[in-house]
Coordinates of C-alpha atoms in Angstrom, one line a residue:
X1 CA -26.8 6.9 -18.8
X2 CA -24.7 4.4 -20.4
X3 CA -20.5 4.5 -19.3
X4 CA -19.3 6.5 -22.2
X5 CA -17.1 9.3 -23.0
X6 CA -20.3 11.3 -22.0
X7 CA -20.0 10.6 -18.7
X8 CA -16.7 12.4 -18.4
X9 CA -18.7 15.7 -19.2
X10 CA -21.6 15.1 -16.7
X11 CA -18.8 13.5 -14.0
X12 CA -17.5 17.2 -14.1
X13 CA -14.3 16.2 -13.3
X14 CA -11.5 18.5 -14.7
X15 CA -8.9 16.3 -16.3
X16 CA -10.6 12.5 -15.3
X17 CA -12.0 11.1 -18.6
X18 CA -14.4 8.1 -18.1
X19 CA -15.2 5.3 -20.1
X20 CA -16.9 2.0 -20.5
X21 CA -14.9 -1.0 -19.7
X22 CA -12.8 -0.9 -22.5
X23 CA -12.9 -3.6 -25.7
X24 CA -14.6 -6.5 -25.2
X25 CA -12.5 -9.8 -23.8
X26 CA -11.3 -11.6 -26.9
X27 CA -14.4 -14.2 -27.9
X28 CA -11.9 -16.9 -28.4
X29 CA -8.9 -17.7 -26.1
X30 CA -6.2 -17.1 -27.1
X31 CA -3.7 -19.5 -27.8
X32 CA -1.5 -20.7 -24.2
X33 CA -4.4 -19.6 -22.3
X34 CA -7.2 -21.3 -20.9
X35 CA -10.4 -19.6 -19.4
X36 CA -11.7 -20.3 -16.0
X37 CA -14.5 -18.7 -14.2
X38 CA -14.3 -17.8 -10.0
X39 CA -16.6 -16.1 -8.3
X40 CA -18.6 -14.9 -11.3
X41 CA -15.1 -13.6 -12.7
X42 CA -13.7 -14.7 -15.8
X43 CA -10.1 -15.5 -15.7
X44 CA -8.5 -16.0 -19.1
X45 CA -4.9 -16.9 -17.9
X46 CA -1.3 -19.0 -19.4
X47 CA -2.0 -22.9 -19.4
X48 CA 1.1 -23.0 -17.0
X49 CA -1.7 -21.2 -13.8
X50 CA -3.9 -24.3 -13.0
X51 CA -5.8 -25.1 -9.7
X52 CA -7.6 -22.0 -9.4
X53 CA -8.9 -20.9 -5.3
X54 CA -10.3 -18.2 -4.1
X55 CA -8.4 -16.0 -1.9
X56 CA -10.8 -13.3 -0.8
X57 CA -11.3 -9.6 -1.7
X58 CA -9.4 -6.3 -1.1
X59 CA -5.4 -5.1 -2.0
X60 CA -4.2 -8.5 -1.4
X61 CA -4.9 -10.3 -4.9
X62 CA -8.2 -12.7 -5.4
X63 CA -7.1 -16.2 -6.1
X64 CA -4.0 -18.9 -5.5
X65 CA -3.3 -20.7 -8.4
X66 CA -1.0 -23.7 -9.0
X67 CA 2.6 -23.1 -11.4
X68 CA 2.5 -25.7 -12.7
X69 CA 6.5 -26.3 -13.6
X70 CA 7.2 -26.2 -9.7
X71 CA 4.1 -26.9 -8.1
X72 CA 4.3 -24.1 -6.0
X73 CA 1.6 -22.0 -5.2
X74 CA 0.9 -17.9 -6.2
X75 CA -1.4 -15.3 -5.6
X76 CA -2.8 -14.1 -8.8
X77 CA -4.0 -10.5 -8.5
X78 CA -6.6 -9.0 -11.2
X79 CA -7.2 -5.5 -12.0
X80 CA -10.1 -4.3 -11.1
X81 CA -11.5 -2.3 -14.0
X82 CA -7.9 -1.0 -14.8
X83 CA -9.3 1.7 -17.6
X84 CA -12.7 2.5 -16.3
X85 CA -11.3 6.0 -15.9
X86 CA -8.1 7.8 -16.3
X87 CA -7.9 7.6 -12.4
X88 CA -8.4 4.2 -12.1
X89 CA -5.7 3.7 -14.9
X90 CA -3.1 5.6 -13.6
X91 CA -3.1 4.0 -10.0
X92 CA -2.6 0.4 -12.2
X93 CA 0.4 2.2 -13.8
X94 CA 1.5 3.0 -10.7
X95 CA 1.8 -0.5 -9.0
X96 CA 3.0 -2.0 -12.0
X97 CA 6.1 0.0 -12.1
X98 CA 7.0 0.5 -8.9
X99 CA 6.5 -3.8 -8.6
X100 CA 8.8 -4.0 -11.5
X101 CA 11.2 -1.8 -9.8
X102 CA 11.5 -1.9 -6.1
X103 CA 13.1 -5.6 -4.7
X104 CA 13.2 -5.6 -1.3
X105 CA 12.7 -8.8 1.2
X106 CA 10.0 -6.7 2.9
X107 CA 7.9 -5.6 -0.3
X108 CA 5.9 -7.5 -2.2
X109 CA 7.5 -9.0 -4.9
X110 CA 5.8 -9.2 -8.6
X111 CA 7.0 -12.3 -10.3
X112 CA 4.9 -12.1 -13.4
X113 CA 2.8 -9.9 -15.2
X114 CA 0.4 -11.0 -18.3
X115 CA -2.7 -10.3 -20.6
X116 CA -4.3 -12.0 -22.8
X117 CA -5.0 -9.3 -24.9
X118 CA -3.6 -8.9 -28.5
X119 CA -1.8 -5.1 -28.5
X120 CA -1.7 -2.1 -26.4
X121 CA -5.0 -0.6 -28.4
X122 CA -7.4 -3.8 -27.1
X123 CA -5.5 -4.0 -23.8
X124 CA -8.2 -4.3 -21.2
X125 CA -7.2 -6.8 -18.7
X126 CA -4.2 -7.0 -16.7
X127 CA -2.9 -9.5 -13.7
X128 CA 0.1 -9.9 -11.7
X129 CA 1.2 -13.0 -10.0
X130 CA 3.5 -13.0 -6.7
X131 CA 4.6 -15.0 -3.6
X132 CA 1.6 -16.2 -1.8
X133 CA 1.8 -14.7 1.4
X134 CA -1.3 -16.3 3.0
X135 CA -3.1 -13.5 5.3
X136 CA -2.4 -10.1 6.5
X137 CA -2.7 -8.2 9.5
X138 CA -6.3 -6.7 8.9
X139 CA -7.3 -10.4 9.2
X140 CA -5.3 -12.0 12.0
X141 CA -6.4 -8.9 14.1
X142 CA -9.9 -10.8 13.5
X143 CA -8.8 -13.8 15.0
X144 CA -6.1 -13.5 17.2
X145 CA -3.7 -11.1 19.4
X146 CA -0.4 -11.1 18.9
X147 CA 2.4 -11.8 21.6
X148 CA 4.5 -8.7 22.4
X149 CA 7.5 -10.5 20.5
X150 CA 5.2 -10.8 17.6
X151 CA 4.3 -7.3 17.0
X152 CA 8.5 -6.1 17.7
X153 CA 9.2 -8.9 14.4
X154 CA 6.2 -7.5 12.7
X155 CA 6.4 -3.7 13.1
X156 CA 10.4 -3.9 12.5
X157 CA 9.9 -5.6 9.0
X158 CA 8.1 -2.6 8.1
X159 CA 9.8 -0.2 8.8
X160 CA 12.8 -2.2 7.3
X161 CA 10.3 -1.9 4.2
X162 CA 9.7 1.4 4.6
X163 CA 13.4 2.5 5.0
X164 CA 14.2 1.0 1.2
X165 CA 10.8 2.4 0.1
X166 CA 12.2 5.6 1.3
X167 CA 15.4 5.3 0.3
X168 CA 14.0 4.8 -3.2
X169 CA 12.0 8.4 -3.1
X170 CA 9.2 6.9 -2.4
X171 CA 6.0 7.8 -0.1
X172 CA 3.8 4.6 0.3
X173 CA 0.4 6.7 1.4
X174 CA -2.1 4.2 2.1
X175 CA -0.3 1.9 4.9
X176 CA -2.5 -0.4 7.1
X177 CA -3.2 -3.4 8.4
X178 CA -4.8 -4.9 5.0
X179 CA -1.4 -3.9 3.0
X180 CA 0.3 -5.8 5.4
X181 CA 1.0 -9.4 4.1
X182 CA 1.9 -11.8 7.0
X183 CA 2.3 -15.7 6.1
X184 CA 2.7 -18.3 8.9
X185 CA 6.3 -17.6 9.9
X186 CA 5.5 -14.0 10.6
X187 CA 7.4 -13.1 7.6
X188 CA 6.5 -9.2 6.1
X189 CA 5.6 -7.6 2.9
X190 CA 4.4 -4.2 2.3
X191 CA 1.8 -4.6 -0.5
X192 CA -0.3 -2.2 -3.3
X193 CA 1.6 0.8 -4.5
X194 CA -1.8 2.1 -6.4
X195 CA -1.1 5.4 -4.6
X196 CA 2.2 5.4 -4.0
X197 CA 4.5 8.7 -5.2
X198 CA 7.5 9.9 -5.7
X199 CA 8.8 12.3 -2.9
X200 CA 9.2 15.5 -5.5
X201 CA 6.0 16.0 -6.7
X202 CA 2.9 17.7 -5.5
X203 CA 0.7 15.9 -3.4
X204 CA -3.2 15.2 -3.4
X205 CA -5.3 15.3 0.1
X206 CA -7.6 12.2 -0.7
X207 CA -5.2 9.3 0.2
X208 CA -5.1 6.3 2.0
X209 CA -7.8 5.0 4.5
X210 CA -9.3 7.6 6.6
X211 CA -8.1 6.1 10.3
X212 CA -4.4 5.8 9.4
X213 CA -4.5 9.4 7.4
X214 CA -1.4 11.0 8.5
X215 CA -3.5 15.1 10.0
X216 CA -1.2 16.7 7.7
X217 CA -2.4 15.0 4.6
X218 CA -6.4 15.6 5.8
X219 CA -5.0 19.2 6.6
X220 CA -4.1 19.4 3.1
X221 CA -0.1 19.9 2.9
X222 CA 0.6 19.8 -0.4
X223 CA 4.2 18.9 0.0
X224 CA 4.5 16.4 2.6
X225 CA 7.2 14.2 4.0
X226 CA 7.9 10.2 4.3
X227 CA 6.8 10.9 8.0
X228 CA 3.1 10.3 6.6
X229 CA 4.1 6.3 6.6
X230 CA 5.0 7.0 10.2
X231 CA 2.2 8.1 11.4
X232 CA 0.4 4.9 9.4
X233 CA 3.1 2.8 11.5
X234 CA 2.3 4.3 14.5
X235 CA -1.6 3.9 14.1
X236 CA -1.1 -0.4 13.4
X237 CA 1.0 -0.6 16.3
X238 CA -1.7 1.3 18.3
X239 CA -4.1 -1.3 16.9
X240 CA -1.5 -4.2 17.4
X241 CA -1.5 -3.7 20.8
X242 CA -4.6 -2.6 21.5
X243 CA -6.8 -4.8 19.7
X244 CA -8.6 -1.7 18.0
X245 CA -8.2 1.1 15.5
X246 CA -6.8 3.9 17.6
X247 CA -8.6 6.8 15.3
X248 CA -11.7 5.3 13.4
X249 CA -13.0 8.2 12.1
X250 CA -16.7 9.1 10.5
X251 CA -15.4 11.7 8.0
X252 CA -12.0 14.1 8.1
X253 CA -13.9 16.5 10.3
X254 CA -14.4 13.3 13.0
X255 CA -11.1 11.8 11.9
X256 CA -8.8 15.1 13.1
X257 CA -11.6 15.4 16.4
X258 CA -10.3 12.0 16.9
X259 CA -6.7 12.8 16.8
X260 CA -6.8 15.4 19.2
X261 CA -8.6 13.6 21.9
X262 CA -5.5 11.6 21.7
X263 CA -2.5 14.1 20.7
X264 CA -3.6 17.2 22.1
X265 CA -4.6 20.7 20.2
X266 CA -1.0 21.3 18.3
X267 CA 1.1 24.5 19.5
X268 CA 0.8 27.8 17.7
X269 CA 3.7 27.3 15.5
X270 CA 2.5 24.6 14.2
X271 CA -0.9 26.9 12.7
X272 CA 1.6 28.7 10.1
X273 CA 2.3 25.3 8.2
X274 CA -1.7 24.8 7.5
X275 CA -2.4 25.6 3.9
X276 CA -5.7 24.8 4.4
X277 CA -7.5 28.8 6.1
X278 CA -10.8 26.4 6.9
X279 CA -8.5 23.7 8.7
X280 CA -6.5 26.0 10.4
X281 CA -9.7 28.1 11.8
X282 CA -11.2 24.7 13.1
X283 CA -7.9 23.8 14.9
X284 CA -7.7 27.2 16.2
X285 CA -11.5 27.8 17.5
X286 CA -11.5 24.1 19.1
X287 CA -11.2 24.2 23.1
X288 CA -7.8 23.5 24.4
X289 CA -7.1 19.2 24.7
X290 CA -4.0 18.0 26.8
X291 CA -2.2 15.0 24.9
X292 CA -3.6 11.8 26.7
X293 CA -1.4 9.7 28.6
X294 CA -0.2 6.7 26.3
X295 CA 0.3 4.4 29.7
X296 CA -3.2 4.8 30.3
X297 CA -4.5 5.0 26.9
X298 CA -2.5 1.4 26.1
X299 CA -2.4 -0.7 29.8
X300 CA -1.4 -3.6 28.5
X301 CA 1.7 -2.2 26.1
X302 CA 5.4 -2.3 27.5
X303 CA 7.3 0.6 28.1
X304 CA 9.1 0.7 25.5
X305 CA 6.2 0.1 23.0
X306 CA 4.5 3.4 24.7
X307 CA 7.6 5.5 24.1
X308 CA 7.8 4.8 20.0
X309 CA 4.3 5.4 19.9
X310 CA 4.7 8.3 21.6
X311 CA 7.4 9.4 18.9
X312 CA 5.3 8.2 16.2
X313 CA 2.1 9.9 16.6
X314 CA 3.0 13.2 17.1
X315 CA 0.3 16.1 15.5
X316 CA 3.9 17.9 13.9
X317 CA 5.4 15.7 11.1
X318 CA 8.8 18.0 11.5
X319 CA 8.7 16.5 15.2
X320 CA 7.3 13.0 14.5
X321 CA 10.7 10.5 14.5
X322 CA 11.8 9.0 11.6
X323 CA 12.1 5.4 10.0
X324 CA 15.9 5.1 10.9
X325 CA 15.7 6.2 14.2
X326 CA 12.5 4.4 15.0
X327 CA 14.2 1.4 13.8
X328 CA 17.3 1.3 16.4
X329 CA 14.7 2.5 19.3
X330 CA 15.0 0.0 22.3
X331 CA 11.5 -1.1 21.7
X332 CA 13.0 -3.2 18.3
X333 CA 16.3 -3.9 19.6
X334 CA 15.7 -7.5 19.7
X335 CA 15.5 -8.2 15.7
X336 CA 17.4 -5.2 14.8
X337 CA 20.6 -5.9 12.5
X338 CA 21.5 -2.5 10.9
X339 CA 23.8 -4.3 8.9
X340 CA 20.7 -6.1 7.3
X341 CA 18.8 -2.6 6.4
X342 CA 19.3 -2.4 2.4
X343 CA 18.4 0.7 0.7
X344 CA 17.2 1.1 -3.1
X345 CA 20.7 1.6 -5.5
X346 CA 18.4 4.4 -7.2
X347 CA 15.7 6.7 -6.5
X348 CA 12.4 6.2 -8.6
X349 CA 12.1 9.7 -10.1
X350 CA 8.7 11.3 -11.0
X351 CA 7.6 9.6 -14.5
X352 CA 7.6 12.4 -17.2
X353 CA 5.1 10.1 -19.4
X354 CA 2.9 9.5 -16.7
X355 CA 2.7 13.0 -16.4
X356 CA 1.9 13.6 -20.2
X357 CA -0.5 10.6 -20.4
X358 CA -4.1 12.6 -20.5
X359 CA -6.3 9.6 -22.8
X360 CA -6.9 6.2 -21.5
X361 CA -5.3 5.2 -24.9
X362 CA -2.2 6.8 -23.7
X363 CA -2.4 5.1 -20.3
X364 CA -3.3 1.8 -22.6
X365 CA 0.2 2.4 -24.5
X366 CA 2.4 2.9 -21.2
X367 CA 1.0 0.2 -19.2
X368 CA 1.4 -2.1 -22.2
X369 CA 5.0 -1.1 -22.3
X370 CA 5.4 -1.9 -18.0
X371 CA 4.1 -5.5 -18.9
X372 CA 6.8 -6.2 -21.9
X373 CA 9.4 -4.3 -20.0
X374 CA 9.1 -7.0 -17.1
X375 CA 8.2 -9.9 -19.4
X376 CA 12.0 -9.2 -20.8
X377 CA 13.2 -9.3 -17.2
X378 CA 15.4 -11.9 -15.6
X379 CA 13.2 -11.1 -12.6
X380 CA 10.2 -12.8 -14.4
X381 CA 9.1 -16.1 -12.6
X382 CA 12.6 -16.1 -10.7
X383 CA 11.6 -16.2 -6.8
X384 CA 12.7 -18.4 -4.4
X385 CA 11.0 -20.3 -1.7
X386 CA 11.5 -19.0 1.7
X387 CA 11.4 -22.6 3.0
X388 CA 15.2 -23.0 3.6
X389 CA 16.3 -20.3 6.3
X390 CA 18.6 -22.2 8.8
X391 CA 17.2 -20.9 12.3
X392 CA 13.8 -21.9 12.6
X393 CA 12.0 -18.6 12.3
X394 CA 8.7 -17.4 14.5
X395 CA 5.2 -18.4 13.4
X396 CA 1.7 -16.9 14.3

């Protein structure tokens, strides 16, 4: 069956309309861009993007490319298939506005945005450029471990990242090590918003990777906290020190069975705030499991590590510490500056015309209107090279 509005019927999917890949690329080029094929993917980009390289697959964009006027060098991400489904279209949405609106020394910062498509009706491809960043953590875990001092700087810039992200409304939801962008002076950004919400509306169950799934969002809350990112912190540090993924699970039932071996069966008060009867029955009818000793479980972490983990990956999210707190705990003390903490000047409310948007048309219309929006920014093509900090700062 061919990818047509039919296939939102047999999908069966209440509210998700499906498509094929939108209009056809533009034959000709249009005029200021130039076409360039990578990887068996046509890039059709502004004349000003030259010296194309790959950069490899996932969150973190797909190539490097030369700008030309300053010769420095930028990650160019594409969309994946931004309209194959309502879905698909919303998560672009997403990222582009919260890019355009969060500025933050700790998240990743969007520096353009472009088609090359006409108008909002033939929009079908959409990139974003930003700092080129050079790795992240998923990937240096494959090479290397990290010093004790290493992991302190890393874990600290996000949770300095987190506290604006917060401070902004805003639950990140799918935090780990490959939204982690690290370049060679061990310098943070918290990358790909696709799933990101704000804090007042109704939540989903089905986000984020499986092993750093906060239980509560597997246990389906349907109004939980910024302490999910927490417990994603707490599962990379785990995996910082360790080496390995503390909780890589097969499936949720495996994923929570996980958990447990490690956190202990919760306490009976903590049965009430499952929404879920079929969760709270598994949780209740499991044998009793005594939280395992963190020194043991993690020999070669300091004290002090083993103590914020400890506050970090608790089963209770009303009992699991906070971003603040976490951030003056001894374990950080060495780079913290709470002076140097900035928060957001305004919250990111919920979107009342992502909420009306039902048609990929309409998502064509408002994701047109987030690329104009920050092409008429002073933010556009503004950043500045890290290159000139005074103290010389740590490097991987």
């Amino acid at each position: 069956m061919g990818m047509s509005a039919k296939m939102g019927d047999s999908a069966n999917i209440p509210g998700v309309f499906f498509a094929d890949f939108g209009p056809a690329p533009p034959e000709i080029t249009p005029e200021g861009y130039h076409e360039v094929e990578l990887n068996k993917t046509k890039w059709v980009l502004p004349q000003w993007y030259n010296s194309l390289r790959p950069l490899g697959e996932g969150a973190y964009g797909v190539v490097t490319a030369e700008y030309e006027p300053t010769g420095d060098r930028v990650a160019i991400k594409k969309f994946f298939r931004p309209f194959q489904s309502t879905i698909h279209a919303k998560r672009t949405y997403r990222e582009l506005k919260l890019l355009r609106t969060l500025q933050h020394d700790n998240v990743l910062e969007m520096i353009d945005v472009f088609t090359p498509d006409p108008d909002a009706t033939s929009l079908n491809n959409v990139y974003f450029v930003s700092v080129l960043m050079g790795s992240d953590l998923q990937n240096i875990l494959k090479i290397q471990r990290l010093t004790d001092e290493q992991i302190q700087l890393l874990i600290y810039q996000v949770l300095r990242g987190l506290k604006y992200i917060h401070s902004a409304g805003i639950i990140h939801r799918d935090l780990k090590p490959s939204n982690i962008a690290v370049n060679e002076r061990c310098e943070v950004k918290i990358l790909d918003f696709g799933l990101a919400r704000a804090q007042d509306t109704e939540m989903t169950g089905y986000v984020a990777t499986r092993w750093y799934r906060a239980p509560e969002i597997m246990l389906n809350w349907m109004h939980y906290t910024q302490t999910v990112d927490v417990w994603s912190v707490g599962c990379i540090l785990a995996e910082l020190v360790s080496g390995r993924p503390l909780f890589p699970g097969d499936d949720h039932i495996d994923q929570l069975t996980k958990i447990m071996s490690v956190v202990g069966t919760p306490k009976e008060d903590f049965w009430s705030k499952i929404q879920s009867e079929e969760a709270r029955n598994y949780i209740k009818n499991r044998p009793p499991i005594v939280r395992q000793d963190f020194g043991a479980l993690f020999p070669m972490a300091s004290p002090y590590a083993i103590e914020l983990l400890e506050m970090m990956l608790i089963l209770d999210p009303d009992e699991r510490i906070s971003v603040s707190s976490a951030l003056r705990h001894d374990y950080l003390r060495e780079y913290s500056v709470p002076n140097d903490e900035p928060v957001a000047m305004d919250t990111v409310a919920t979107d009342p015309a992502e909420e009306q948007a039902t048609t990929l048309a309409d998502w064509r219309e408002l994701i047109w209107n987030e690329i104009r929006l920050f092409q008429n920014s002073a933010r556009r093509l503004s950043f500045v090279s890290c290159t000139d900090n005074e103290e010389e700062p740590m490097k991987l």
